[in-house]
PDB file of C-alpha atoms and ligand atoms in Angstrom:
ATOM      1  CA  MET R  18      61.526 -14.440  59.870  1.00 52.00           C
ATOM      2  CA  SER R  19      65.201 -13.230  58.420  1.00 69.00           C
ATOM      3  CA  ASN R  20      66.716 -14.914  56.319  1.00 92.00           C
ATOM      4  CA  ILE R  21      70.114 -17.613  56.661  1.00 96.00           C
ATOM      5  CA  VAL R  22      71.533 -19.339  54.023  1.00 96.00           C
ATOM      6  CA  ALA R  23      74.456 -21.222  55.079  1.00 95.00           C
ATOM      7  CA  ILE R  24      76.797 -23.108  52.384  1.00 95.00           C
ATOM      8  CA  VAL R  25      78.117 -26.354  53.131  1.00 92.00           C
ATOM      9  CA  GLY R  26      80.011 -28.846  50.818  1.00 90.00           C
ATOM     10  CA  ARG R  27      82.471 -30.992  50.634  1.00 87.00           C
ATOM     11  CA  PRO R  28      86.306 -29.148  51.199  1.00 87.00           C
ATOM     12  CA  ASN R  29      87.863 -27.213  49.724  1.00 89.00           C
ATOM     13  CA  VAL R  30      84.885 -26.329  46.711  1.00 92.00           C
ATOM     14  CA  GLY R  31      85.008 -22.845  46.627  1.00 94.00           C
ATOM     15  CA  LYS R  32      82.655 -21.866  49.982  1.00 94.00           C
ATOM     16  CA  SER R  33      84.336 -19.459  51.757  1.00 93.00           C
ATOM     17  CA  THR R  34      85.252 -17.406  48.421  1.00 95.00           C
ATOM     18  CA  ILE R  35      81.401 -17.699  47.893  1.00 95.00           C
ATOM     19  CA  PHE R  36      80.817 -16.292  51.247  1.00 95.00           C
ATOM     20  CA  ASN R  37      83.420 -13.449  51.007  1.00 94.00           C
ATOM     21  CA  ARG R  38      81.628 -12.152  47.353  1.00 95.00           C
ATOM     22  CA  PHE R  39      77.912 -12.629  49.667  1.00 95.00           C
ATOM     23  CA  THR R  40      79.505 -10.716  52.481  1.00 94.00           C
ATOM     24  CA  GLU R  41      82.089  -8.096  49.894  1.00 91.00           C
ATOM     25  CA  SER R  42      84.521  -9.025  52.668  1.00 86.00           C
ATOM     26  CA  ARG R  43      87.736 -11.451  52.484  1.00 86.00           C
ATOM     27  CA  GLN R  44      86.423 -12.598  56.354  1.00 81.00           C
ATOM     28  CA  ALA R  45      86.424 -15.453  55.528  1.00 81.00           C
ATOM     29  CA  ILE R  46      90.496 -17.815  55.117  1.00 80.00           C
ATOM     30  CA  THR R  47      90.138 -19.430  51.464  1.00 80.00           C
ATOM     31  CA  ASP R  48      93.227 -21.343  49.756  1.00 77.00           C
ATOM     32  CA  GLU R  49      94.368 -24.465  47.370  1.00 79.00           C
ATOM     33  CA  VAL R  50      94.716 -26.171  50.359  1.00 76.00           C
ATOM     34  CA  SER R  51      91.672 -28.410  51.667  1.00 71.00           C
ATOM     35  CA  GLY R  52      90.496 -28.029  55.364  1.00 68.00           C
ATOM     36  CA  VAL R  53      91.224 -25.082  55.752  1.00 68.00           C
ATOM     37  CA  THR R  54      88.340 -23.290  57.455  1.00 71.00           C
ATOM     38  CA  ARG R  55      87.981 -24.999  60.481  1.00 70.00           C
ATOM     39  CA  ASP R  56      84.134 -23.342  62.111  1.00 73.00           C
ATOM     40  CA  ARG R  57      81.990 -21.567  61.000  1.00 80.00           C
ATOM     41  CA  HIS R  58      81.785 -17.990  59.885  1.00 87.00           C
ATOM     42  CA  TYR R  59      78.886 -16.097  60.183  1.00 91.00           C
ATOM     43  CA  GLY R  60      78.120 -12.499  57.931  1.00 94.00           C
ATOM     44  CA  LYS R  61      75.496  -9.864  56.630  1.00 95.00           C
ATOM     45  CA  ALA R  62      75.199  -9.858  52.237  1.00 95.00           C
ATOM     46  CA  ASP R  63      72.962  -7.780  50.670  1.00 93.00           C
ATOM     47  CA  TRP R  64      72.184  -8.885  47.323  1.00 90.00           C
ATOM     48  CA  ASN R  65      70.721  -6.659  44.255  1.00 91.00           C
ATOM     49  CA  GLY R  66      68.555  -5.142  47.204  1.00 92.00           C
ATOM     50  CA  ARG R  67      67.850  -8.381  49.390  1.00 92.00           C
ATOM     51  CA  GLU R  68      69.336  -8.598  52.767  1.00 94.00           C
ATOM     52  CA  PHE R  69      70.092 -11.561  54.707  1.00 95.00           C
ATOM     53  CA  SER R  70      72.875 -13.851  56.602  1.00 96.00           C
ATOM     54  CA  VAL R  71      75.436 -16.199  55.366  1.00 95.00           C
ATOM     55  CA  ILE R  72      76.986 -18.851  57.509  1.00 94.00           C
ATOM     56  CA  ASP R  73      80.442 -19.970  56.406  1.00 93.00           C
ATOM     57  CA  THR R  74      80.862 -23.508  56.814  1.00 90.00           C
ATOM     58  CA  GLY R  75      83.973 -25.837  57.471  1.00 81.00           C
ATOM     59  CA  GLY R  76      85.265 -28.895  59.302  1.00 66.00           C
ATOM     60  CA  TYR R  77      87.336 -31.159  57.428  1.00 63.00           C
ATOM     61  CA  VAL R  78      89.667 -32.828  59.663  1.00 57.00           C
ATOM     62  CA  HIS R  79      92.839 -34.794  58.196  1.00 59.00           C
ATOM     63  CA  GLY R  80      93.955 -37.569  58.379  1.00 59.00           C
ATOM     64  CA  SER R  81      90.481 -39.442  59.129  1.00 60.00           C
ATOM     65  CA  ASP R  82      89.588 -42.856  57.678  1.00 61.00           C
ATOM     66  CA  ASP R  83      86.434 -41.530  57.424  1.00 63.00           C
ATOM     67  CA  ILE R  84      84.522 -41.004  54.579  1.00 58.00           C
ATOM     68  CA  PHE R  85      81.776 -38.478  56.367  1.00 61.00           C
ATOM     69  CA  GLU R  86      84.235 -36.945  58.358  1.00 67.00           C
ATOM     70  CA  SER R  87      82.048 -36.376  61.430  1.00 78.00           C
ATOM     71  CA  GLU R  88      83.850 -32.963  61.409  1.00 75.00           C
ATOM     72  CA  ILE R  89      82.266 -31.779  58.490  1.00 77.00           C
ATOM     73  CA  ARG R  90      78.998 -34.332  58.977  1.00 81.00           C
ATOM     74  CA  LYS R  91      77.965 -31.835  62.507  1.00 84.00           C
ATOM     75  CA  GLN R  92      78.304 -28.465  60.555  1.00 83.00           C
ATOM     76  CA  VAL R  93      75.874 -29.619  57.939  1.00 87.00           C
ATOM     77  CA  GLU R  94      74.030 -30.151  61.017  1.00 89.00           C
ATOM     78  CA  LEU R  95      74.535 -27.401  62.444  1.00 88.00           C
ATOM     79  CA  ALA R  96      73.011 -25.375  59.074  1.00 88.00           C
ATOM     80  CA  ILE R  97      70.617 -27.273  58.771  1.00 89.00           C
ATOM     81  CA  ASP R  98      69.393 -25.982  62.645  1.00 92.00           C
ATOM     82  CA  GLU R  99      70.820 -22.341  61.734  1.00 92.00           C
ATOM     83  CA  ALA R 100      69.571 -21.832  58.276  1.00 95.00           C
ATOM     84  CA  ASN R 101      66.258 -21.183  56.456  1.00 94.00           C
ATOM     85  CA  VAL R 102      68.253 -22.110  52.747  1.00 95.00           C
ATOM     86  CA  ILE R 103      71.141 -24.022  52.159  1.00 95.00           C
ATOM     87  CA  LEU R 104      73.619 -23.083  49.301  1.00 96.00           C
ATOM     88  CA  PHE R 105      75.267 -27.061  47.981  1.00 95.00           C
ATOM     89  CA  LEU R 106      78.243 -26.452  46.204  1.00 95.00           C
ATOM     90  CA  VAL R 107      79.394 -28.732  43.986  1.00 95.00           C
ATOM     91  CA  ASP R 108      82.973 -28.739  42.235  1.00 93.00           C
ATOM     92  CA  ALA R 109      82.146 -28.593  37.882  1.00 89.00           C
ATOM     93  CA  LYS R 110      86.123 -29.851  37.884  1.00 85.00           C
ATOM     94  CA  ALA R 111      86.237 -32.447  40.381  1.00 88.00           C
ATOM     95  CA  GLY R 112      82.732 -33.949  39.117  1.00 89.00           C
ATOM     96  CA  ILE R 113      80.847 -35.851  42.072  1.00 91.00           C
ATOM     97  CA  THR R 114      82.125 -37.568  45.005  1.00 89.00           C
ATOM     98  CA  ASP R 115      81.086 -39.959  47.460  1.00 87.00           C
ATOM     99  CA  LEU R 116      81.096 -36.789  49.622  1.00 86.00           C
ATOM    100  CA  ASP R 117      79.407 -34.690  48.262  1.00 90.00           C
ATOM    101  CA  GLN R 118      76.486 -37.587  47.767  1.00 90.00           C
ATOM    102  CA  ALA R 119      76.893 -38.242  51.433  1.00 86.00           C
ATOM    103  CA  VAL R 120      75.843 -34.315  52.406  1.00 88.00           C
ATOM    104  CA  VAL R 121      73.159 -34.525  50.232  1.00 90.00           C
ATOM    105  CA  LYS R 122      71.846 -38.314  52.142  1.00 89.00           C
ATOM    106  CA  LEU R 123      71.836 -35.509  54.083  1.00 89.00           C
ATOM    107  CA  LEU R 124      70.353 -32.450  53.508  1.00 92.00           C
ATOM    108  CA  ARG R 125      67.341 -34.131  51.826  1.00 91.00           C
ATOM    109  CA  LYS R 126      65.955 -35.912  55.168  1.00 89.00           C
ATOM    110  CA  SER R 127      66.013 -31.525  56.539  1.00 88.00           C
ATOM    111  CA  ASN R 128      63.213 -30.472  55.348  1.00 86.00           C
ATOM    112  CA  LYS R 129      64.575 -26.353  54.159  1.00 91.00           C
ATOM    113  CA  LYS R 130      64.808 -24.731  50.637  1.00 94.00           C
ATOM    114  CA  LEU R 131      68.065 -26.148  49.316  1.00 95.00           C
ATOM    115  CA  VAL R 132      70.145 -24.660  46.162  1.00 95.00           C
ATOM    116  CA  LEU R 133      72.569 -26.204  44.307  1.00 96.00           C
ATOM    117  CA  GLY R 134      75.989 -24.419  43.562  1.00 96.00           C
ATOM    118  CA  VAL R 135      77.823 -26.175  40.232  1.00 94.00           C
ATOM    119  CA  ASN R 136      81.370 -23.843  41.084  1.00 94.00           C
ATOM    120  CA  LYS R 137      84.808 -24.395  39.483  1.00 91.00           C
ATOM    121  CA  VAL R 138      83.240 -23.974  36.198  1.00 88.00           C
ATOM    122  CA  ASP R 139      85.444 -20.888  34.826  1.00 83.00           C
ATOM    123  CA  ASN R 140      88.580 -23.697  35.227  1.00 66.00           C
ATOM    124  CA  GLN R 141      90.679 -23.841  31.732  1.00 72.00           C
ATOM    125  CA  ALA R 142      90.421 -28.202  31.936  1.00 69.00           C
ATOM    126  CA  PHE R 143      87.069 -28.220  32.592  1.00 65.00           C
ATOM    127  CA  ILE R 144      85.648 -25.689  29.186  1.00 65.00           C
ATOM    128  CA  ARG R 145      88.658 -27.920  27.311  1.00 72.00           C
ATOM    129  CA  ARG R 146      86.458 -31.036  27.787  1.00 67.00           C
ATOM    130  CA  PHE R 147      83.046 -29.378  27.906  1.00 62.00           C
ATOM    131  CA  CYS R 148      82.697 -26.849  24.730  1.00 61.00           C
TER     132      CYS R 148
HETATM  133  N1  GTP D 228      89.048 -22.165  38.897  1.00 97.35           N
HETATM  134  C1  GTP D 228      88.306 -21.628  40.356  1.00 97.35           C
HETATM  135  N2  GTP D 228      88.052 -21.506  41.451  1.00 97.35           N
HETATM  136  C2  GTP D 228      87.670 -21.274  42.546  1.00 97.35           C
HETATM  137  C3  GTP D 228      87.013 -20.286  42.499  1.00 97.35           C
HETATM  138  N3  GTP D 228      86.066 -20.503  44.012  1.00 97.35           N
HETATM  139  C4  GTP D 228      86.653 -20.755  44.900  1.00 97.35           C
HETATM  140  N4  GTP D 228      88.158 -20.854  43.890  1.00 97.35           N
HETATM  141  C5  GTP D 228      89.265 -21.839  44.376  1.00 97.35           C
HETATM  142  O1  GTP D 228      89.498 -23.186  45.097  1.00 97.35           O
HETATM  143  C6  GTP D 228      90.139 -23.083  46.660  1.00 97.35           C
HETATM  144  C7  GTP D 228      89.280 -23.602  47.415  1.00 97.35           C
HETATM  145  O2  GTP D 228      88.619 -22.226  47.971  1.00 97.35           O
HETATM  146  P1  GTP D 228      87.682 -22.252  49.196  1.00 97.35           P
HETATM  147  O3  GTP D 228      87.178 -21.026  49.141  1.00 97.35           O
HETATM  148  O4  GTP D 228      89.011 -21.444  50.103  1.00 97.35           O
HETATM  149  O5  GTP D 228      87.341 -22.997  49.052  1.00 97.35           O
HETATM  150  P2  GTP D 228      87.131 -24.194  50.956  1.00 97.35           P
HETATM  151  O6  GTP D 228      84.775 -24.876  50.298  1.00 97.35           O
HETATM  152  O7  GTP D 228      86.362 -23.097  51.412  1.00 97.35           O
HETATM  153  O8  GTP D 228      87.156 -24.846  51.289  1.00 97.35           O
HETATM  154  P3  GTP D 228      87.666 -25.396  53.313  1.00 97.35           P
HETATM  155  O9  GTP D 228      87.443 -24.023  53.453  1.00 97.35           O
HETATM  156  O10 GTP D 228      89.031 -26.068  53.175  1.00 97.35           O
HETATM  157  O11 GTP D 228      86.985 -26.153  53.089  1.00 97.35           O
HETATM  158  C8  GTP D 228      90.807 -21.169  46.500  1.00 97.35           C
HETATM  159  O12 GTP D 228      92.409 -21.783  46.372  1.00 97.35           O
HETATM  160  C9  GTP D 228      90.000 -20.786  45.845  1.00 97.35           C
HETATM  161  O13 GTP D 228      90.508 -20.193  44.687  1.00 97.35           O
HETATM  162  C10 GTP D 228      86.033 -20.571  41.078  1.00 97.35           C
HETATM  163  O14 GTP D 228      84.987 -20.275  40.362  1.00 97.35           O
HETATM  164  N5  GTP D 228      86.924 -21.001  39.782  1.00 97.35           N
HETATM  165 MG1   MG D 229      86.287 -22.553  53.819  1.00 97.35          MG
END
């Protein structure tokens, strides 16, 4: 079976940015505003000679009070169904949030391979705080 990597995580952690990097494209729109990716994107990656399919997920819905937006839950469940490997992305600048914990709880229930990616470690504020 071919390898399919799904990038999941709460809004604005940088999923689409990494998707574009993997696919060497600008296929996915990235923005400083949360909730830009509404659905999923599929692409092909060739990373150091390893080929895999990559899925960028979205699902943020503005204005909901629900802590774990139902659209995000849907995207995480679809990613678990479709992928063999899940790249769970968090934002080092923002730290761990309730939404991160809700996402990881769902991911742990699946028996898919999980890789934790910590993004935005380049941020100036982060570097000043921790270095
Ligand atoms: N400092 C810094 N900013 C980043 C990094 N990766 C992404 N960003 C910025 O973070 C913002 C959000 O990035 P996206 O890739 O759109 O994030 P996303 O997770 O796809 O967001 P949604 O589709 O809204 O869920 C953009 O302004 C990016 O330029 C990083 O490694 N460091
Ligand atoms: Mg996105």
